[in-house]
Amino acid sequence: MTEGLETATPVNVRSAGNPGRDVQRVGTAAFLGEDPTKIHDPVWAVLGNLGDSQCYLGVQAKVAAVQAAMSRRIAADGRANRLIAPAFTVGVSDGQLNGTPEMRFSLVGRELVNDVASSHFAANRVAGAIAVVACDKPPVGTVAAMLEHNVPAVILSDGSIKPGHLPSSGERIDLVTAFQYATSTDEDARAEVTMNACPGQGSCGGMFTYNTMQTFIAVLGLEPLHMVAPPSDDPRRLTEFPDELVQCLAIMTERNICPRDIVTPASLRNALTVAMAMGGSTNVMLHSVEIARAAGLDLWTDVLSQDAFNELSHRLPVIVNMRPFGEFSMVDVEASGGLPSVVNELLAAGFLDGTTMTCTGETLAEQVARLTPPAADHQVIYSVAKPFKSTGGLRLLRGNLAPEGGAILKLAGVESGIVDGVFTGRARVFDSERSLIAALDESPESFVDNDMVVIRYEGPRGAPGMPEMLDPTSKITSLCRKHDITIALMTDARFSGGSVGLVIGHIAPEALLGGPIALVEDGDTITVDVNNDRLDCLELANDAVASARLRAWDALVASNGGLHPAATPVDHRVLKRMRATALPALRGGGMSSPV
């Protein structure tokens, strides 16, 4: 137990059902080791995310360890709390589903986890909770439910998977390597990568969406900073962290610190800043909006505007050398000082507000000071003065293709094509991810330098479910590296944190709703200007051309019963709900709630 976490005094909580009654222990332990006379006492609960992949393999053991730590604490303190059986929400594996129709359920899963967790917290009148989370959408759904329920609650990220190694060479590889090898004609090499890319247990190990969101959640203050970077199989996750988490929950309960006291405009700005400085996933721009909403905030008005976001990105450097745009994984960040070292560098440079409250009962600055992280080693973690990359990882684009803004570019992942801040390309239009993948597989030679691939009808309502485009971006990256060319991509869908290249997502209004992306035609000229944060189509700047194309699009939709023929009909109840209610990317891309 860390010194800073030992200072809280035991909490004297009285029975919610009968505040004046002292709990009387009985001689015979009930199920779960609980005293049956405590039936009306406040509930503490443990929640876990589970799914069908190795991302979730470590969760159950950690849930059991946290459950045992809670039980010991309740018994030792004699506090009037009772412990109920752990609950689990269901997640999917993005790594397994990318490039398949089932990938539409990934972002939907965030919403369903929120539903299940919210029902569990409310139905059982949970007064305090610890959640063990894995992959990247279930943690966000869990955090949103915690914020909506708003009682003391703490997160434990399950941890990353360790990098794989090629037996033939010892070269480090990971999930993204496997996706990029998918187009290889060398079957032996492809098989070697496939069988060795993801050894053991844990979620994606680079600065992909999982680690982006665990970093974000910890800097927000809902998870101790030092618990993010250790791998899933680090023994501390079973032997030390559970008791520390229970102590955090006791501190929050004693001081009546709730998630909405922690998640504030200042802490959200901190979390976004660290995610950008670590070259985090574009998905953070969906999930931060959802977390802010659950906290009763509007990200774009209460936290920072798009202009303020871009202003920060222009002056904020990337200070980690991490996959997919760099060399190392989160396990290397841990060996170099972990997330506390990254936060310490940004605090010292004045990029963060150190006064925000955290689940340890300390401010962000106090927590970092107690952890005494080492200085930047300039191999894995860099200083602000001598960064890994000079500008921030994410940029929001506006233009006649994105009139409301919000089109997202991961600048840290761009490998080529931008000259003096501008890329100019020719549109190559595909009305689905599947049609693009077919073209990449069957006629890769048809793609040439400075193509701008357009994938549409894959947005929140179009797909529905706004799937990640990791499969096509990986194939395009392999093609670009093989021929030393640049093929850019823009879409109304989203990307995996593992995607690299000049790729722009979240374009809205989406094609299904008749947004400008629906009007782009093969051969159109597309410009990306990161000096002025613009995304434009030259032809659509002509009002007559844009109007004529929109009239033709409207007529086609009307002739097809109100749905564009490129949009796949859906009959699954959850996908039908998503198509009917999904919000645009700027509002989180999730399902809207009834008024």
PDB file of C-alpha atoms in Angstrom, residues 45-47 66 70 121 128-133 142-143 146 151-157 217 221-224 227 241-242 244-253 257-259 262 358-360:
ATOM      1  CA  ALA A  45     -19.850  -4.094  -5.961  1.00  0.00           C
ATOM      2  CA  VAL A  46     -17.240  -5.303  -8.432  1.00  0.00           C
ATOM      3  CA  LEU A  47     -17.849  -5.174 -12.177  1.00  0.00           C
ATOM      4  CA  VAL A  66     -10.667  -7.180  -5.997  1.00  0.00           C
ATOM      5  CA  MET A  70     -13.275  -5.775  -0.642  1.00  0.00           C
ATOM      6  CA  PHE A 121     -25.762  -0.104 -10.315  1.00  0.00           C
ATOM      7  CA  GLY A 128     -19.505   2.037  -4.204  1.00  0.00           C
ATOM      8  CA  ALA A 129     -17.892   0.127  -7.058  1.00  0.00           C
ATOM      9  CA  ILE A 130     -14.626  -1.000  -8.572  1.00  0.00           C
ATOM     10  CA  ALA A 131     -14.619  -2.048 -12.232  1.00  0.00           C
ATOM     11  CA  VAL A 132     -11.994  -4.120 -14.032  1.00  0.00           C
ATOM     12  CA  VAL A 133     -12.036  -3.092 -17.686  1.00  0.00           C
ATOM     13  CA  THR A 142     -18.513   1.460 -17.769  1.00  0.00           C
ATOM     14  CA  VAL A 143     -17.178   4.934 -16.973  1.00  0.00           C
ATOM     15  CA  MET A 146     -20.396   5.269 -13.195  1.00  0.00           C
ATOM     16  CA  VAL A 151     -21.454   7.167  -6.315  1.00  0.00           C
ATOM     17  CA  PRO A 152     -17.829   6.511  -5.295  1.00  0.00           C
ATOM     18  CA  ALA A 153     -16.243   4.343  -7.988  1.00  0.00           C
ATOM     19  CA  VAL A 154     -12.780   3.399  -9.230  1.00  0.00           C
ATOM     20  CA  ILE A 155     -11.433   1.787 -12.406  1.00  0.00           C
ATOM     21  CA  LEU A 156      -8.718  -0.857 -12.812  1.00  0.00           C
ATOM     22  CA  SER A 157      -7.510  -1.357 -16.378  1.00  0.00           C
ATOM     23  CA  ILE A 217      -9.421   7.579 -17.664  1.00  0.00           C
ATOM     24  CA  GLY A 221      -8.701  10.824 -12.030  1.00  0.00           C
ATOM     25  CA  LEU A 222     -10.768   7.623 -12.013  1.00  0.00           C
ATOM     26  CA  GLU A 223      -7.801   5.212 -11.880  1.00  0.00           C
ATOM     27  CA  PRO A 224      -4.458   5.537 -10.071  1.00  0.00           C
ATOM     28  CA  MET A 227      -1.870   1.096 -12.621  1.00  0.00           C
ATOM     29  CA  PHE A 241      -3.473  -3.169  -6.744  1.00  0.00           C
ATOM     30  CA  PRO A 242      -6.731  -4.704  -5.365  1.00  0.00           C
ATOM     31  CA  GLU A 244      -4.948  -0.091  -3.087  1.00  0.00           C
ATOM     32  CA  LEU A 245      -8.161   0.223  -5.098  1.00  0.00           C
ATOM     33  CA  VAL A 246     -10.312  -0.675  -2.107  1.00  0.00           C
ATOM     34  CA  GLN A 247      -8.444   1.996  -0.136  1.00  0.00           C
ATOM     35  CA  CYS A 248      -9.252   4.490  -2.891  1.00  0.00           C
ATOM     36  CA  LEU A 249     -12.907   3.503  -2.659  1.00  0.00           C
ATOM     37  CA  ALA A 250     -12.812   3.916   1.137  1.00  0.00           C
ATOM     38  CA  ILE A 251     -11.282   7.391   0.773  1.00  0.00           C
ATOM     39  CA  MET A 252     -13.890   8.424  -1.784  1.00  0.00           C
ATOM     40  CA  THR A 253     -16.693   7.059   0.419  1.00  0.00           C
ATOM     41  CA  ILE A 257     -15.965  12.130  -3.548  1.00  0.00           C
ATOM     42  CA  CYS A 258     -18.039  10.973  -6.518  1.00  0.00           C
ATOM     43  CA  PRO A 259     -17.106  10.559 -10.199  1.00  0.00           C
ATOM     44  CA  ILE A 262     -13.501  14.171 -10.450  1.00  0.00           C
ATOM     45  CA  THR A 358      -8.324  12.071  -8.298  1.00  0.00           C
ATOM     46  CA  CYS A 359      -9.633   8.799  -6.863  1.00  0.00           C
ATOM     47  CA  THR A 360      -6.691   8.594  -4.443  1.00  0.00           C
TER      48      THR A 360
END
